[in-house]
mmCIF file of C-alpha atoms in Angstrom:
data_model
loop_
_atom_site.group_PDB
_atom_site.id
_atom_site.type_symbol
_atom_site.label_atom_id
_atom_site.label_comp_id
_atom_site.label_asym_id
_atom_site.label_seq_id
_atom_site.Cartn_x
_atom_site.Cartn_y
_atom_site.Cartn_z
ATOM 1 C CA GLU A 129 34.652 -23.653 3.262
ATOM 2 C CA VAL A 130 32.481 -25.372 0.633
ATOM 3 C CA GLU A 131 29.979 -26.356 3.329
ATOM 4 C CA ARG A 132 29.896 -22.774 4.600
ATOM 5 C CA LEU A 133 29.277 -21.450 1.058
ATOM 6 C CA ALA A 134 26.543 -24.052 0.533
ATOM 7 C CA ARG A 135 24.824 -22.821 3.719
ATOM 8 C CA ILE A 136 25.061 -19.217 2.504
ATOM 9 C CA VAL A 137 23.540 -20.082 -0.899
ATOM 10 C CA GLU A 138 20.789 -22.099 0.809
ATOM 11 C CA GLY A 139 20.044 -19.150 3.110
ATOM 12 C CA LEU A 140 19.885 -16.697 0.192
ATOM 13 C CA PHE A 141 17.534 -19.003 -1.725
ATOM 14 C CA ALA A 142 15.287 -19.208 1.347
ATOM 15 C CA ILE A 143 15.190 -15.406 1.645
ATOM 16 C CA SER A 144 14.438 -14.889 -2.056
ATOM 17 C CA ARG A 145 11.633 -17.498 -1.992
ATOM 18 C CA LEU A 146 10.125 -15.809 1.071
ATOM 19 C CA ASP A 147 10.461 -12.354 -0.474
ATOM 20 C CA ALA A 148 8.752 -13.662 -3.625
ATOM 21 C CA GLY A 149 5.749 -14.748 -1.528
ATOM 22 C CA GLU A 150 6.235 -18.497 -1.820
ATOM 23 C CA ALA A 151 5.713 -19.094 1.916
ATOM 24 C CA GLN A 152 1.932 -19.504 1.715
ATOM 25 C CA ALA A 153 2.001 -22.914 0.009
ATOM 26 C CA GLU A 154 2.389 -24.837 3.276
ATOM 27 C CA TRP A 155 0.124 -22.805 5.576
ATOM 28 C CA VAL A 156 -1.749 -24.521 8.398
ATOM 29 C CA ARG A 157 -3.169 -23.369 11.717
ATOM 30 C CA PHE A 158 -1.127 -24.518 14.724
ATOM 31 C CA ASP A 159 -0.227 -23.691 18.308
ATOM 32 C CA LEU A 160 2.888 -21.484 18.341
ATOM 33 C CA ALA A 161 3.381 -22.108 22.079
ATOM 34 C CA GLN A 162 3.531 -25.870 21.534
ATOM 35 C CA LEU A 163 5.962 -25.402 18.609
ATOM 36 C CA ALA A 164 8.246 -23.158 20.705
ATOM 37 C CA ALA A 165 8.176 -25.581 23.655
ATOM 38 C CA SER A 166 9.053 -28.633 21.529
ATOM 39 C CA THR A 167 11.809 -26.699 19.705
ATOM 40 C CA ALA A 168 13.279 -25.511 23.023
ATOM 41 C CA ASP A 169 13.244 -29.153 24.217
ATOM 42 C CA GLN A 170 15.216 -30.180 21.133
ATOM 43 C CA MET A 171 17.796 -27.435 21.740
ATOM 44 C CA TYR A 172 18.147 -28.130 25.446
ATOM 45 C CA LEU A 173 21.296 -30.261 24.996
ATOM 46 C CA LEU A 174 23.005 -27.478 23.040
ATOM 47 C CA ALA A 175 22.395 -25.132 25.983
ATOM 48 C CA GLU A 176 23.376 -27.777 28.525
ATOM 49 C CA ASP A 177 26.760 -28.244 26.793
ATOM 50 C CA LYS A 178 27.546 -24.620 27.708
ATOM 51 C CA HIS A 179 25.920 -24.859 31.151
ATOM 52 C CA ILE A 180 23.267 -22.372 30.042
ATOM 53 C CA GLY A 181 19.839 -22.547 31.656
ATOM 54 C CA LEU A 182 17.159 -22.737 28.942
ATOM 55 C CA THR A 183 13.587 -22.136 30.124
ATOM 56 C CA CYS A 184 10.368 -21.975 28.163
ATOM 57 C CA ALA A 185 7.249 -20.186 29.424
ATOM 58 C CA ALA A 186 4.618 -20.865 26.788
ATOM 59 C CA SER A 187 0.934 -20.802 27.648
ATOM 60 C CA GLN A 188 -0.748 -23.304 25.360
ATOM 61 C CA GLY A 189 -3.331 -22.211 22.832
ATOM 62 C CA VAL A 190 -1.539 -19.354 21.032
ATOM 63 C CA TRP A 191 -2.808 -20.157 17.544
ATOM 64 C CA VAL A 192 -1.282 -18.798 14.345
ATOM 65 C CA SER A 193 -1.611 -19.589 10.642
ATOM 66 C CA GLY A 194 1.544 -20.187 8.700
ATOM 67 C CA ASP A 195 4.238 -22.503 7.496
ATOM 68 C CA ARG A 196 5.087 -24.546 10.563
ATOM 69 C CA SER A 197 8.635 -25.460 9.452
ATOM 70 C CA ARG A 198 9.499 -21.846 8.579
ATOM 71 C CA LEU A 199 8.234 -20.559 11.942
ATOM 72 C CA ARG A 200 10.135 -23.342 13.665
ATOM 73 C CA GLN A 201 13.231 -21.980 11.888
ATOM 74 C CA VAL A 202 12.543 -18.570 13.505
ATOM 75 C CA VAL A 203 12.611 -20.191 16.962
ATOM 76 C CA VAL A 204 15.725 -22.251 16.104
ATOM 77 C CA ASN A 205 17.643 -19.231 14.719
ATOM 78 C CA LEU A 206 16.791 -16.994 17.688
ATOM 79 C CA LEU A 207 17.607 -19.701 20.259
ATOM 80 C CA ASP A 208 20.793 -20.713 18.461
ATOM 81 C CA ASN A 209 22.025 -17.091 18.513
ATOM 82 C CA ALA A 210 21.062 -16.649 22.162
ATOM 83 C CA ILE A 211 22.948 -19.805 23.167
ATOM 84 C CA LYS A 212 25.938 -18.979 20.930
ATOM 85 C CA TYR A 213 26.409 -15.461 22.328
ATOM 86 C CA THR A 214 25.712 -16.207 25.999
ATOM 87 C CA ALA A 215 28.639 -17.163 28.212
ATOM 88 C CA GLU A 216 28.802 -20.381 30.244
ATOM 89 C CA GLY A 217 26.448 -20.279 33.206
ATOM 90 C CA GLY A 218 24.108 -17.804 31.486
ATOM 91 C CA ALA A 219 20.377 -18.030 30.936
ATOM 92 C CA VAL A 220 18.084 -18.043 27.900
ATOM 93 C CA THR A 221 14.297 -17.750 28.117
ATOM 94 C CA VAL A 222 11.606 -18.337 25.497
ATOM 95 C CA ARG A 223 8.127 -16.939 26.093
ATOM 96 C CA VAL A 224 4.982 -17.252 23.992
ATOM 97 C CA LYS A 225 1.734 -15.456 24.789
ATOM 98 C CA ALA A 226 -1.337 -13.998 23.135
ATOM 99 C CA LEU A 227 -1.569 -10.229 23.472
ATOM 100 C CA ASP A 228 -4.527 -8.342 21.954
ATOM 101 C CA SER A 229 -4.784 -9.746 18.417
ATOM 102 C CA LYS A 230 -1.156 -10.853 18.275
ATOM 103 C CA ALA A 231 0.834 -13.978 19.014
ATOM 104 C CA VAL A 232 4.048 -12.856 20.711
ATOM 105 C CA LEU A 233 7.244 -14.927 20.829
ATOM 106 C CA GLU A 234 10.122 -13.555 22.911
ATOM 107 C CA VAL A 235 13.677 -14.870 23.269
ATOM 108 C CA THR A 236 15.773 -13.233 25.991
ATOM 109 C CA ASP A 237 19.343 -13.924 27.063
ATOM 110 C CA ASN A 238 21.832 -12.428 29.521
ATOM 111 C CA GLY A 239 24.768 -12.714 27.128
ATOM 112 C CA MET A 240 27.178 -10.181 25.672
ATOM 113 C CA GLY A 241 24.478 -8.018 24.079
ATOM 114 C CA ILE A 242 24.678 -5.913 20.930
ATOM 115 C CA PRO A 243 26.295 -2.448 20.759
ATOM 116 C CA PRO A 244 23.757 0.368 20.105
ATOM 117 C CA GLU A 245 25.388 1.331 16.790
ATOM 118 C CA ALA A 246 24.994 -2.257 15.498
ATOM 119 C CA LEU A 247 21.377 -2.778 16.593
ATOM 120 C CA PRO A 248 19.720 -1.092 13.551
ATOM 121 C CA ARG A 249 21.719 -3.322 11.171
ATOM 122 C CA ILE A 250 21.408 -6.788 12.717
ATOM 123 C CA PHE A 251 18.598 -7.859 10.331
ATOM 124 C CA ASP A 252 20.629 -6.834 7.237
ATOM 125 C CA ARG A 253 21.948 -9.652 5.062
ATOM 126 C CA PHE A 254 25.569 -10.601 5.818
ATOM 127 C CA TYR A 255 25.835 -8.156 8.722
ATOM 128 C CA ARG A 256 27.731 -9.564 11.708
ATOM 129 C CA VAL A 257 28.313 -7.670 14.936
ATOM 130 C CA ASP A 258 31.525 -9.491 15.835
ATOM 131 C CA LYS A 259 32.951 -10.605 12.501
ATOM 132 C CA ALA A 260 35.855 -12.648 13.867
ATOM 133 C CA ARG A 261 33.724 -14.481 16.423
ATOM 134 C CA SER A 262 30.793 -15.040 14.032
ATOM 135 C CA ARG A 263 33.047 -16.584 11.396
ATOM 136 C CA GLU A 264 34.690 -18.762 14.034
ATOM 137 C CA LEU A 265 31.244 -19.963 15.195
ATOM 138 C CA GLY A 266 30.163 -20.706 11.622
ATOM 139 C CA GLY A 267 27.885 -17.693 11.114
ATOM 140 C CA ALA A 268 27.411 -16.054 7.717
ATOM 141 C CA GLY A 269 25.258 -13.162 8.871
ATOM 142 C CA LEU A 270 22.044 -14.554 7.338
ATOM 143 C CA GLY A 271 20.203 -16.050 10.333
ATOM 144 C CA LEU A 272 18.453 -12.861 11.487
ATOM 145 C CA SER A 273 17.792 -11.771 7.903
ATOM 146 C CA ILE A 274 15.983 -15.088 7.360
ATOM 147 C CA VAL A 275 14.030 -14.539 10.604
ATOM 148 C CA LYS A 276 12.928 -11.100 9.357
ATOM 149 C CA SER A 277 11.881 -12.468 5.930
ATOM 150 C CA ILE A 278 9.878 -15.308 7.514
ATOM 151 C CA CYS A 279 8.099 -12.870 9.862
ATOM 152 C CA ALA A 280 7.297 -10.502 6.970
ATOM 153 C CA ALA A 281 5.966 -13.404 4.865
ATOM 154 C CA HIS A 282 3.629 -14.222 7.788
ATOM 155 C CA LEU A 283 2.399 -10.600 8.041
ATOM 156 C CA GLY A 284 4.366 -10.207 11.254
ATOM 157 C CA ARG A 285 7.455 -8.406 12.462
ATOM 158 C CA VAL A 286 10.557 -8.906 14.587
ATOM 159 C CA GLU A 287 12.413 -6.378 16.717
ATOM 160 C CA ALA A 288 15.418 -6.469 18.989
ATOM 161 C CA SER A 289 16.610 -4.544 22.006
ATOM 162 C CA SER A 290 19.855 -4.952 23.887
ATOM 163 C CA THR A 291 21.997 -3.636 26.688
ATOM 164 C CA PRO A 292 25.666 -4.405 25.948
ATOM 165 C CA GLY A 293 27.052 -6.735 28.587
ATOM 166 C CA HIS A 294 23.562 -7.625 29.831
ATOM 167 C CA GLY A 295 22.001 -9.500 26.944
ATOM 168 C CA CYS A 296 19.422 -9.275 24.156
ATOM 169 C CA HIS A 297 15.678 -9.395 23.821
ATOM 170 C CA PHE A 298 14.054 -10.453 20.528
ATOM 171 C CA ARG A 299 10.299 -10.055 20.070
ATOM 172 C CA VAL A 300 8.315 -11.587 17.205
ATOM 173 C CA GLU A 301 4.699 -10.538 16.639
ATOM 174 C CA LEU A 302 2.403 -12.529 14.343
ATOM 175 C CA PRO A 303 -1.325 -12.235 13.661
ATOM 176 C CA LEU A 304 -3.299 -14.420 16.079
ATOM 177 C CA SER A 305 -5.596 -17.028 14.513
ATOM 178 C CA PRO A 306 -8.876 -18.091 16.090
ATOM 179 C CA ALA A 307 -8.535 -21.339 18.029
ATOM 180 C CA PRO A 308 -9.939 -24.384 16.248
ATOM 181 C CA ALA A 309 -13.491 -25.263 17.228
ATOM 182 C CA GLU A 310 -13.658 -27.750 20.090
ATOM 183 C CA PRO A 311 -15.331 -31.039 19.177
ATOM 184 C CA SER A 312 -18.725 -31.184 20.818
ATOM 185 C CA PRO A 313 -18.624 -33.309 24.007
ATOM 186 C CA ASN A 314 -21.837 -35.172 23.128
ATOM 187 C CA PRO A 315 -21.710 -36.201 19.501
ATOM 188 C CA PRO A 316 -25.201 -36.584 18.005
ATOM 189 C CA THR A 317 -26.466 -40.146 17.981
ATOM 190 C CA HIS A 318 -27.905 -41.548 14.782
ATOM 191 C CA GLU A 319 -30.866 -43.873 15.160
ATOM 192 C CA HIS A 320 -31.722 -46.294 12.411
#
């Protein structure tokens, strides 16, 4: 119980720091596709334990500016939820692509889904769709609230759609950053 409360307090501190605009301290430009792919690799065993197929379709070179560890937390929270609420033998997919001036990250599962009346509230702090099951799985109802705060701090947004019994689809949109300049293939030679 103490550990659970510690996680709740930690989550609330994270949200308040993000809401206060403290996310910009660690900003760098990085490839969101590469971050999503490596995070999915790290979570593969969690999915495998439940016999869930985890696939990642991320075309390299989707550059964003932001706090790498915070945006990794977005991927972890969305994947963790997808795996947690998908039955054995299910499937979870992560996709990253550039679309217009946006970097788009999508996490889709074919799990239990979210009832329509709950969908507008899933990003609220402490809201849990299935209270008994969430508590049993260790959830405090802060994961999606943290995702929303991180996206907002990065001038982005997150939305969810779901068909009960057929799964969920989460879509994160962030501003696209220009790709870093390629080093020139023929560096200038200096003659002495």
